[in-house]
Short mmCIF file of C-alpha atoms in Angstrom, two decimals:
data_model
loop_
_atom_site.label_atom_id
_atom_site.label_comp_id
_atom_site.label_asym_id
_atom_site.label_seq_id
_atom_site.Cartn_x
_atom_site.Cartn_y
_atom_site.Cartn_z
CA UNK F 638 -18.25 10.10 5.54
CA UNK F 639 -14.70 9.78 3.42
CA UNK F 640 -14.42 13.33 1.85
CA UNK F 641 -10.61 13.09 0.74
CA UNK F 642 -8.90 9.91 -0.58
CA UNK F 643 -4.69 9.80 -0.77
CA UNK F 644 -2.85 6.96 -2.01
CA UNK F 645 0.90 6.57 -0.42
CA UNK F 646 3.60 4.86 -2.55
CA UNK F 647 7.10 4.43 -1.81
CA UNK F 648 9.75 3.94 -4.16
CA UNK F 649 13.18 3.44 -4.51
CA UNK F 650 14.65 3.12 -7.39
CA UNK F 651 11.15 1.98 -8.98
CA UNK F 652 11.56 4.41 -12.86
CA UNK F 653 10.77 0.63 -14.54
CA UNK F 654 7.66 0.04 -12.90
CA UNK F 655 6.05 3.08 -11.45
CA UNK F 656 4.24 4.32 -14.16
CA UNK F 657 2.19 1.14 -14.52
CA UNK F 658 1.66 1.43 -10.78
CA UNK F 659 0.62 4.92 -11.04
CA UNK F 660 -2.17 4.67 -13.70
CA UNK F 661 -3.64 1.96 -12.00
CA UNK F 662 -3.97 4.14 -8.76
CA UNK F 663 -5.31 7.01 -11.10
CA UNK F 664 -7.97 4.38 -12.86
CA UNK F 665 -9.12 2.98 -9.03
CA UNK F 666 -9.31 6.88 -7.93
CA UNK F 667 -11.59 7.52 -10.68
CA UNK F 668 -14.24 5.68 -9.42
CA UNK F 669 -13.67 6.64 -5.76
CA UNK F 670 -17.12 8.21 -4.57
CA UNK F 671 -15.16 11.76 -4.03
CA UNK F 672 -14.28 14.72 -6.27
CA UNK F 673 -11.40 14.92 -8.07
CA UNK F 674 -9.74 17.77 -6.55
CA UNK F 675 -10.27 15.60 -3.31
CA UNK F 676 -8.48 12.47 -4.40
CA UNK F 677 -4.08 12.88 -4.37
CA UNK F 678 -1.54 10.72 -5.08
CA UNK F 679 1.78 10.56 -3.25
CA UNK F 680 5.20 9.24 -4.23
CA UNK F 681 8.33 9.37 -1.72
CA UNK F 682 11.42 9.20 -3.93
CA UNK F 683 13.16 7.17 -1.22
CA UNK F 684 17.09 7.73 -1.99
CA UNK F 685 16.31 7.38 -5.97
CA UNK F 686 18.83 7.36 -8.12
CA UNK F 687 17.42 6.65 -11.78
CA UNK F 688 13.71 8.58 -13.25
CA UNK F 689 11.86 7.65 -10.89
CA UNK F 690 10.62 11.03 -9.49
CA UNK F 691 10.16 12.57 -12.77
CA UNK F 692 8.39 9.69 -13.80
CA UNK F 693 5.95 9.73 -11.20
CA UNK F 694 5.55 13.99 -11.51
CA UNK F 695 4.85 13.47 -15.00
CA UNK F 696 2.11 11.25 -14.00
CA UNK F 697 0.42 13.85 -11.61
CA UNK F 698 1.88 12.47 -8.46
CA UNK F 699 3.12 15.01 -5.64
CA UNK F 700 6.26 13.67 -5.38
CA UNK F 701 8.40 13.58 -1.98
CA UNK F 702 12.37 13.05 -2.45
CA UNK F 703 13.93 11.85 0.78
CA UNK F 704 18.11 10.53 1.38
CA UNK F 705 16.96 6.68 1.59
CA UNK F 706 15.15 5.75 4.72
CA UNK F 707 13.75 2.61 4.35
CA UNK F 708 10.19 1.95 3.92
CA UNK F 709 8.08 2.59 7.36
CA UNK F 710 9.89 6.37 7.07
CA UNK F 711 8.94 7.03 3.60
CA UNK F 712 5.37 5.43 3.87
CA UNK F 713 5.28 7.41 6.77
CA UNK F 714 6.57 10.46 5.26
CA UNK F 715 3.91 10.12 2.34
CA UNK F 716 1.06 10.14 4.76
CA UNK F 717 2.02 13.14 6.46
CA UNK F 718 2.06 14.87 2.94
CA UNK F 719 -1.18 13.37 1.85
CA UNK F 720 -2.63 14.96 5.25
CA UNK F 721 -1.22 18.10 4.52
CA UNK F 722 -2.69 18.30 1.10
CA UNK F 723 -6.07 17.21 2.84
CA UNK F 724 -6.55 20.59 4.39
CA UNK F 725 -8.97 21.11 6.67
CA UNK F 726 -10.63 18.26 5.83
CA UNK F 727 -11.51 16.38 9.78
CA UNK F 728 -9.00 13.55 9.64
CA UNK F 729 -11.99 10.54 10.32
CA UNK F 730 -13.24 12.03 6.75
CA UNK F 731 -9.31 11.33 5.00
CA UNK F 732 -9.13 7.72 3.67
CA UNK F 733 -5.41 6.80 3.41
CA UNK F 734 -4.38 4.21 1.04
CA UNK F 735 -1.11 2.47 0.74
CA UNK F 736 0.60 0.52 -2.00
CA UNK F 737 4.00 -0.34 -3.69
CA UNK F 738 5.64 0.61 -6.90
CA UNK F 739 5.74 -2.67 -8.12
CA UNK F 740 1.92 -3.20 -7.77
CA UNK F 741 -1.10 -3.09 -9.82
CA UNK F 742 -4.04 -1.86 -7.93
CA UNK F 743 -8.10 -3.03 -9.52
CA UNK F 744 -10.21 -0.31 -10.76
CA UNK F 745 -12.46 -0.90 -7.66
CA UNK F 746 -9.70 -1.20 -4.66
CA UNK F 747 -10.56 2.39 -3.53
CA UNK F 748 -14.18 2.33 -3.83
CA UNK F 749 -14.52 -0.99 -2.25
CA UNK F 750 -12.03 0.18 0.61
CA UNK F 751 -14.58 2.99 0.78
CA UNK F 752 -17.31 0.68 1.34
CA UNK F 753 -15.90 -0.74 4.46
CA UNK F 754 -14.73 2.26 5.56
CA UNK F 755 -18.70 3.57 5.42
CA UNK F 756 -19.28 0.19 6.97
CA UNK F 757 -17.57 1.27 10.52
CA UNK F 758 -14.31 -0.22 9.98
CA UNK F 759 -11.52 1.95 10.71
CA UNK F 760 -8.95 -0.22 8.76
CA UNK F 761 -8.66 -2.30 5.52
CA UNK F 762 -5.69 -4.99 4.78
CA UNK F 763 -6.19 -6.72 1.63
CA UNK F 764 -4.30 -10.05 -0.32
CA UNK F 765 -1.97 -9.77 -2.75
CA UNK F 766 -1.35 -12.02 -5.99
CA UNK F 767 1.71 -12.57 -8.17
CA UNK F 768 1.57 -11.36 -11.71
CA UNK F 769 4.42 -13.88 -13.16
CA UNK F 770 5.54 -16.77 -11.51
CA UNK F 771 7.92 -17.57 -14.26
CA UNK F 772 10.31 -15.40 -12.17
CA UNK F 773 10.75 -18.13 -9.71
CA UNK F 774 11.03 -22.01 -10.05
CA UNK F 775 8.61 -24.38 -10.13
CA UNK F 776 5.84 -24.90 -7.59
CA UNK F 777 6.54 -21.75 -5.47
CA UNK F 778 2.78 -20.46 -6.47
CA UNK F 779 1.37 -23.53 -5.33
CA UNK F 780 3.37 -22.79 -2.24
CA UNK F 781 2.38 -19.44 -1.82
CA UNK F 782 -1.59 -20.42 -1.92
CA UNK F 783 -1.27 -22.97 1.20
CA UNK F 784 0.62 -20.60 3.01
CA UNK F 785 -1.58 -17.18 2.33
CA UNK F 786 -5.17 -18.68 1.55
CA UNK F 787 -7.60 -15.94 0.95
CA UNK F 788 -10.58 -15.75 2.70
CA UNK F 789 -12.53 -13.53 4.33
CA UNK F 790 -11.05 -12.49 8.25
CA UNK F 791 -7.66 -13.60 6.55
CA UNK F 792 -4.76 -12.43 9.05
CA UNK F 793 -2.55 -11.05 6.26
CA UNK F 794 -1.23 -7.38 6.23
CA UNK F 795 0.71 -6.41 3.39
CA UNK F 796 1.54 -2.46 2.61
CA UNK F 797 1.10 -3.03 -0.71
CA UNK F 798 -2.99 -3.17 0.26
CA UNK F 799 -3.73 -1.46 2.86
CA UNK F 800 -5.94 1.30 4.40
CA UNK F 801 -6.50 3.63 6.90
CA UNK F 802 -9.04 6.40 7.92
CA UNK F 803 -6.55 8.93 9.07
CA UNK F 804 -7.84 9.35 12.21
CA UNK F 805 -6.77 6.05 13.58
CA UNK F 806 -3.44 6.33 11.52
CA UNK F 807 -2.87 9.56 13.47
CA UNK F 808 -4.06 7.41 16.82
CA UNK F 809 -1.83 5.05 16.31
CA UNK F 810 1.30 6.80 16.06
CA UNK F 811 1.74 6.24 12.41
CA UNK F 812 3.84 3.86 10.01
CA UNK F 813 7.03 3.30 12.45
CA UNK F 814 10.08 3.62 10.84
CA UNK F 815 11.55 0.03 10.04
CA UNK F 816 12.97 -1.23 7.26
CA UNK F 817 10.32 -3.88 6.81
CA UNK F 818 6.99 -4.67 8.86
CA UNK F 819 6.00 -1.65 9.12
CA UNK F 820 2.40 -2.72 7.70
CA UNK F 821 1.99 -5.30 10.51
CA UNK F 822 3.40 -3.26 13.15
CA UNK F 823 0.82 -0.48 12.24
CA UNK F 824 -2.19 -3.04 11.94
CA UNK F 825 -1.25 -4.51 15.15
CA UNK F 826 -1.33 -0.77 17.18
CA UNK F 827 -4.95 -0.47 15.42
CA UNK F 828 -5.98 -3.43 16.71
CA UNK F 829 -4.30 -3.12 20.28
CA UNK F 830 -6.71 0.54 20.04
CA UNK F 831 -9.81 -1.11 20.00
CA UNK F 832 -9.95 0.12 16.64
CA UNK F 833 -11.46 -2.45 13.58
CA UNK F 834 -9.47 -3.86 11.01
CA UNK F 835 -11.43 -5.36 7.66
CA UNK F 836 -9.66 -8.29 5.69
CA UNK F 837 -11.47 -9.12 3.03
CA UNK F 838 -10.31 -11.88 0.40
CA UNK F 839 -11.69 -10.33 -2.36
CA UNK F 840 -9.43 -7.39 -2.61
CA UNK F 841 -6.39 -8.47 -4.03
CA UNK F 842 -3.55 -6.45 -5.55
CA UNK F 843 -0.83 -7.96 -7.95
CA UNK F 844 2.48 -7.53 -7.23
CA UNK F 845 6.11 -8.89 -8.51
CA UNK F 846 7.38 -11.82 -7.67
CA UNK F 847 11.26 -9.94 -8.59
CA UNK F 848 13.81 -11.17 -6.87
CA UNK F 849 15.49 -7.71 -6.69
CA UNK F 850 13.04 -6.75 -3.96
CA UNK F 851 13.74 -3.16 -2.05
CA UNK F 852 12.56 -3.70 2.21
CA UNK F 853 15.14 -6.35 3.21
CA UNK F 854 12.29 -8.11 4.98
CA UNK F 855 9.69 -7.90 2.76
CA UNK F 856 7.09 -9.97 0.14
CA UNK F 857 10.22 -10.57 -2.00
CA UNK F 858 12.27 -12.11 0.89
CA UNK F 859 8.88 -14.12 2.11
CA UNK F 860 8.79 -15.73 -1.37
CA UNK F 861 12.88 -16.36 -1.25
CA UNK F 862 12.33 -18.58 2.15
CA UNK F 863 9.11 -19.69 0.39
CA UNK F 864 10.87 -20.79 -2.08
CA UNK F 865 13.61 -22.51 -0.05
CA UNK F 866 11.17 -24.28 2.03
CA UNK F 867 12.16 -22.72 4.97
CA UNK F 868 8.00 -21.57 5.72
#
């Protein structure tokens, strides 16, 4: 049984976005089946040089400022926090959740994580969708659907929605620490374990379609080669 819930979010840089991100987490951890002093939010300042971190302190977050690491470290680094603030709470009862700064999480994403996690599964990788398309020219959302249709048993991992009982995050050695893929890379070691990963297609996130994106290899670059044809 989940008895702790912490939600991981990286930023760098993120002061123009993060709040929105951060009181969607707060609405979706609200109606996750645990009690409040149970449920924390974590933001890693990665190498920020505007408001972020105040930003996200003012919003309740335990905040983590790091020298700029790239995202596997500082995802990474915000779990190891989160577990920390769990206590002595047995790791298979901590529910780690992971999203982005640029990312709206549903009022239900914890909960419903929670109800695979009760289910057996060890693991739960979600979709994402794009809140504005005007961003990017014409077509590219049409694009984007053939190449990522959502179903259930998709095979897409994205950090922005994902998570983890901490047992089999610990287990697996963690987030590793690249600048980009560290969400597959971690899936794949759960997998590799034996361990089960849920994907269900009706647990979407949105997320920006910005074409200042932060992990070099990331959902923004995906939607620049997207949107060159190139995939």
């Amino acid at each position: 049984m989940i008895r702790t819930v912490a939600v991981v979010v990286p930023a760098h840089d993120e002061s123009a976005c993060v709040a929105a991100c951060l009181s969607a987490v707060h609405r979706a951890l609200e109606h996750a089946p645990v009690p409040p002093e149970h449920r924390h939010v974590v933001v890693v300042a990665d190498g920020c040089r505007d408001g972020t971190a105040s930003a996200a302190r003012l919003l309740g977050a335990h905040v983590v400022e790091v020298p700029h690491c790239g995202v596997g470290a500082a995802r990474d680094v915000g779990v190891r926090r989160a577990l920390a603030l769990a206590g002595g709470v047995p790791a298979d009862s901590v529910w780690l959740a992971s999203t982005d700064a640029d990312t709206l999480v549903p009022v239900r994403w914890i909960a419903d994580q929670l109800v695979h996690a009760k289910a057996g599964h060890d693991a739960v990788a979600g979709t994402v969708e794009v809140t504005d398309w005007s961003l990017r020219s014409e077509g590219l959302a049409e694009r984007f659907g053939l190449r990522f249709p959502v179903a259930d048993g998709h095979d897409h991992v994205h950090g922005a929605n994902l998570g983890v009982r901490a047992s089999a995050y610990v287990d697996a050695g963690g987030f590793p620490d690249l600048g980009s893929g560290e969400d597959h890379a971690l899936v794949e070691r759960l997998t590799g374990l034996g361990l089960s990963v849920r994907s269900p297609g009706d647990l979407p996130v949105r997320t920006s379609a910005r074409r200042s994106f932060r992990a070099p290899e990331g959902f923004g670059r995906l939607l620049d080669t997207l949107e060159r044809g190139v995939v």
